[in-house]
Amino acid sequence: MLSYIWPIVLAVAANTLYQICAKSTPSDINPLASLTVTYTVAALSSVILFFATNRSGHLLREYSHLNWAPFVFGLALVGLEVGFIYAYKAGWPVSTANLVASAFLAVVLIFVGLLLYKEQITPNKLAGIAICMVGLYFINKK
């Protein structure tokens, strides 16, 4: 059970810190300049954690298993982070920016699951889409 729960707890904790950092990025810095520091810290942390968790690991050998995904993932991360930094610069509150993006993302991923992974769209998922849309209406209603 713990192996099922801890990754979600980590993701929620990291995403909370992520949103706080994105909201706290100084308004007078270019977000891409800020991200050069972010990615340097991320790269160094990844290398340190790789060797800390794989005492006999060979990082260069691991690279032989790469496919297209990590490269596109890097581009997606830049888009995600720049999107949130600019959303906060535009005045989105930290309490709703991620919620609105996540609700739309949930709807998009239902169709991604269908088209790319042959997942089923069930009545419950359709109800979830409707609930997300109603929630978005109320969250953005002034």
Short mmCIF file of the C-alpha atoms (twelve columns), coordinates in Angstrom:
data_MODEL
# 
_entry.id   MODEL 
# 
loop_
_atom_site.group_PDB 
_atom_site.id 
_atom_site.type_symbol 
_atom_site.label_atom_id 
_atom_site.label_alt_id 
_atom_site.label_comp_id 
_atom_site.label_asym_id 
_atom_site.label_seq_id 
_atom_site.Cartn_x 
_atom_site.Cartn_y 
_atom_site.Cartn_z 
_atom_site.pdbx_PDB_model_num 
ATOM 1   C CA . MET A 1   0.000   0.000  0.000   1 
ATOM 2   C CA . LEU A 2   2.808   2.418  0.875   1 
ATOM 3   C CA . SER A 3   4.451   1.834  -2.519  1 
ATOM 4   C CA . TYR A 4   1.174   2.978  -4.087  1 
ATOM 5   C CA . ILE A 5   0.716   6.079  -1.911  1 
ATOM 6   C CA . TRP A 6   4.192   7.566  -1.458  1 
ATOM 7   C CA . PRO A 7   4.675   8.624  -5.113  1 
ATOM 8   C CA . ILE A 8   1.439   10.628 -5.013  1 
ATOM 9   C CA . VAL A 9   2.378   12.206 -1.683  1 
ATOM 10  C CA . LEU A 10  5.756   13.147 -3.171  1 
ATOM 11  C CA . ALA A 11  4.113   14.540 -6.316  1 
ATOM 12  C CA . VAL A 12  1.680   16.644 -4.289  1 
ATOM 13  C CA . ALA A 13  4.423   17.938 -1.986  1 
ATOM 14  C CA . ALA A 14  6.743   18.702 -4.916  1 
ATOM 15  C CA . ASN A 15  3.943   20.341 -6.908  1 
ATOM 16  C CA . THR A 16  3.058   22.520 -3.910  1 
ATOM 17  C CA . LEU A 17  6.672   23.659 -3.636  1 
ATOM 18  C CA . TYR A 18  6.823   24.025 -7.426  1 
ATOM 19  C CA . GLN A 19  3.813   26.385 -7.450  1 
ATOM 20  C CA . ILE A 20  5.221   28.433 -4.566  1 
ATOM 21  C CA . CYS A 21  8.535   28.789 -6.420  1 
ATOM 22  C CA . ALA A 22  6.848   29.658 -9.723  1 
ATOM 23  C CA . LYS A 23  4.729   32.320 -7.985  1 
ATOM 24  C CA . SER A 24  7.821   33.635 -6.155  1 
ATOM 25  C CA . THR A 25  9.999   33.998 -9.261  1 
ATOM 26  C CA . PRO A 26  11.046  37.659 -9.325  1 
ATOM 27  C CA . SER A 27  8.931   39.685 -11.720 1 
ATOM 28  C CA . ASP A 28  11.964  41.516 -13.115 1 
ATOM 29  C CA . ILE A 29  13.787  38.380 -14.330 1 
ATOM 30  C CA . ASN A 30  13.222  36.713 -17.667 1 
ATOM 31  C CA . PRO A 31  11.635  33.347 -16.836 1 
ATOM 32  C CA . LEU A 32  13.995  31.551 -19.197 1 
ATOM 33  C CA . ALA A 33  17.041  33.002 -17.435 1 
ATOM 34  C CA . SER A 34  15.594  31.831 -14.136 1 
ATOM 35  C CA . LEU A 35  15.032  28.364 -15.582 1 
ATOM 36  C CA . THR A 36  18.717  28.025 -16.466 1 
ATOM 37  C CA . VAL A 37  19.416  28.017 -12.721 1 
ATOM 38  C CA . THR A 38  16.448  25.725 -12.078 1 
ATOM 39  C CA . TYR A 39  17.653  23.152 -14.595 1 
ATOM 40  C CA . THR A 40  21.256  23.328 -13.410 1 
ATOM 41  C CA . VAL A 41  20.076  22.522 -9.872  1 
ATOM 42  C CA . ALA A 42  17.771  19.798 -11.240 1 
ATOM 43  C CA . ALA A 43  20.558  18.218 -13.295 1 
ATOM 44  C CA . LEU A 44  23.020  18.225 -10.406 1 
ATOM 45  C CA . SER A 45  20.371  16.826 -8.043  1 
ATOM 46  C CA . SER A 46  19.524  14.081 -10.528 1 
ATOM 47  C CA . VAL A 47  23.169  13.049 -10.881 1 
ATOM 48  C CA . ILE A 48  23.683  13.014 -7.105  1 
ATOM 49  C CA . LEU A 49  20.481  11.038 -6.509  1 
ATOM 50  C CA . PHE A 50  21.344  8.608  -9.312  1 
ATOM 51  C CA . PHE A 51  24.635  7.697  -7.670  1 
ATOM 52  C CA . ALA A 52  23.169  7.759  -4.150  1 
ATOM 53  C CA . THR A 53  20.477  5.238  -5.127  1 
ATOM 54  C CA . ASN A 54  22.622  3.164  -7.526  1 
ATOM 55  C CA . ARG A 55  25.979  2.607  -5.841  1 
ATOM 56  C CA . SER A 56  27.251  0.531  -8.749  1 
ATOM 57  C CA . GLY A 57  25.304  2.480  -11.365 1 
ATOM 58  C CA . HIS A 58  26.806  3.554  -14.665 1 
ATOM 59  C CA . LEU A 59  25.124  6.749  -15.800 1 
ATOM 60  C CA . LEU A 60  26.579  6.691  -19.310 1 
ATOM 61  C CA . ARG A 61  25.440  3.084  -19.766 1 
ATOM 62  C CA . GLU A 62  21.946  4.107  -18.674 1 
ATOM 63  C CA . TYR A 63  21.902  6.684  -21.464 1 
ATOM 64  C CA . SER A 64  22.006  3.850  -24.011 1 
ATOM 65  C CA . HIS A 65  18.411  3.061  -23.023 1 
ATOM 66  C CA . LEU A 66  17.103  6.528  -23.957 1 
ATOM 67  C CA . ASN A 67  14.340  7.029  -26.478 1 
ATOM 68  C CA . TRP A 68  12.588  10.189 -27.653 1 
ATOM 69  C CA . ALA A 69  10.634  10.669 -24.401 1 
ATOM 70  C CA . PRO A 70  13.258  12.380 -22.175 1 
ATOM 71  C CA . PHE A 71  14.035  14.918 -24.898 1 
ATOM 72  C CA . VAL A 72  10.392  15.833 -25.459 1 
ATOM 73  C CA . PHE A 73  9.842   15.688 -21.683 1 
ATOM 74  C CA . GLY A 74  12.503  18.385 -21.284 1 
ATOM 75  C CA . LEU A 75  10.703  20.607 -23.793 1 
ATOM 76  C CA . ALA A 76  7.396   19.928 -22.068 1 
ATOM 77  C CA . LEU A 77  8.867   20.865 -18.691 1 
ATOM 78  C CA . VAL A 78  10.125  24.171 -20.044 1 
ATOM 79  C CA . GLY A 79  6.659   24.876 -21.473 1 
ATOM 80  C CA . LEU A 80  4.991   23.919 -18.207 1 
ATOM 81  C CA . GLU A 81  7.250   26.067 -16.092 1 
ATOM 82  C CA . VAL A 82  7.255   29.090 -18.382 1 
ATOM 83  C CA . GLY A 83  3.470   28.799 -18.641 1 
ATOM 84  C CA . PHE A 84  2.998   28.921 -14.879 1 
ATOM 85  C CA . ILE A 85  5.552   31.703 -14.361 1 
ATOM 86  C CA . TYR A 86  3.816   33.843 -16.990 1 
ATOM 87  C CA . ALA A 87  0.381   32.949 -15.578 1 
ATOM 88  C CA . TYR A 88  1.469   34.223 -12.174 1 
ATOM 89  C CA . LYS A 89  3.031   37.327 -13.750 1 
ATOM 90  C CA . ALA A 90  -0.319  37.923 -15.480 1 
ATOM 91  C CA . GLY A 91  -2.043  37.906 -12.104 1 
ATOM 92  C CA . TRP A 92  -3.381  34.383 -11.692 1 
ATOM 93  C CA . PRO A 93  -3.767  33.543 -8.011  1 
ATOM 94  C CA . VAL A 94  -1.706  30.608 -6.741  1 
ATOM 95  C CA . SER A 95  -4.938  29.147 -5.352  1 
ATOM 96  C CA . THR A 96  -6.534  28.739 -8.780  1 
ATOM 97  C CA . ALA A 97  -3.927  28.729 -11.574 1 
ATOM 98  C CA . ASN A 98  -2.864  25.122 -11.061 1 
ATOM 99  C CA . LEU A 99  -6.417  24.023 -10.342 1 
ATOM 100 C CA . VAL A 100 -7.706  25.472 -13.622 1 
ATOM 101 C CA . ALA A 101 -4.789  24.028 -15.592 1 
ATOM 102 C CA . SER A 102 -5.204  20.638 -13.910 1 
ATOM 103 C CA . ALA A 103 -8.940  20.496 -14.618 1 
ATOM 104 C CA . PHE A 104 -8.341  21.151 -18.308 1 
ATOM 105 C CA . LEU A 105 -5.442  18.694 -18.247 1 
ATOM 106 C CA . ALA A 106 -7.656  15.998 -16.728 1 
ATOM 107 C CA . VAL A 107 -10.138 16.401 -19.578 1 
ATOM 108 C CA . VAL A 108 -7.399  16.362 -22.236 1 
ATOM 109 C CA . LEU A 109 -5.788  13.266 -20.703 1 
ATOM 110 C CA . ILE A 110 -9.061  11.339 -20.876 1 
ATOM 111 C CA . PHE A 111 -8.920  11.724 -24.655 1 
ATOM 112 C CA . VAL A 112 -5.149  11.087 -24.769 1 
ATOM 113 C CA . GLY A 113 -5.799  7.858  -22.863 1 
ATOM 114 C CA . LEU A 114 -8.443  6.893  -25.404 1 
ATOM 115 C CA . LEU A 115 -6.447  7.767  -28.526 1 
ATOM 116 C CA . LEU A 116 -2.929  6.694  -27.524 1 
ATOM 117 C CA . TYR A 117 -3.463  3.993  -24.930 1 
ATOM 118 C CA . LYS A 118 -6.866  2.536  -25.840 1 
ATOM 119 C CA . GLU A 119 -8.318  3.406  -22.411 1 
ATOM 120 C CA . GLN A 120 -12.074 3.444  -22.187 1 
ATOM 121 C CA . ILE A 121 -14.213 6.551  -21.740 1 
ATOM 122 C CA . THR A 122 -16.741 5.453  -19.149 1 
ATOM 123 C CA . PRO A 123 -19.875 7.182  -17.912 1 
ATOM 124 C CA . ASN A 124 -17.938 8.032  -14.741 1 
ATOM 125 C CA . LYS A 125 -15.232 9.761  -16.790 1 
ATOM 126 C CA . LEU A 126 -17.858 11.712 -18.725 1 
ATOM 127 C CA . ALA A 127 -19.414 12.753 -15.415 1 
ATOM 128 C CA . GLY A 128 -15.946 13.775 -14.245 1 
ATOM 129 C CA . ILE A 129 -15.511 15.964 -17.335 1 
ATOM 130 C CA . ALA A 130 -18.847 17.635 -16.618 1 
ATOM 131 C CA . ILE A 131 -17.911 18.193 -12.982 1 
ATOM 132 C CA . CYS A 132 -14.546 19.683 -14.011 1 
ATOM 133 C CA . MET A 133 -16.266 22.098 -16.379 1 
ATOM 134 C CA . VAL A 134 -18.819 23.129 -13.756 1 
ATOM 135 C CA . GLY A 135 -15.990 23.585 -11.255 1 
ATOM 136 C CA . LEU A 136 -14.076 25.761 -13.716 1 
ATOM 137 C CA . TYR A 137 -17.161 27.901 -14.176 1 
ATOM 138 C CA . PHE A 138 -17.486 28.518 -10.450 1 
ATOM 139 C CA . ILE A 139 -13.751 29.024 -9.828  1 
ATOM 140 C CA . ASN A 140 -13.503 31.653 -12.566 1 
ATOM 141 C CA . LYS A 141 -16.836 33.359 -11.872 1 
ATOM 142 C CA . LYS A 142 -16.300 36.880 -10.584 1 
# 
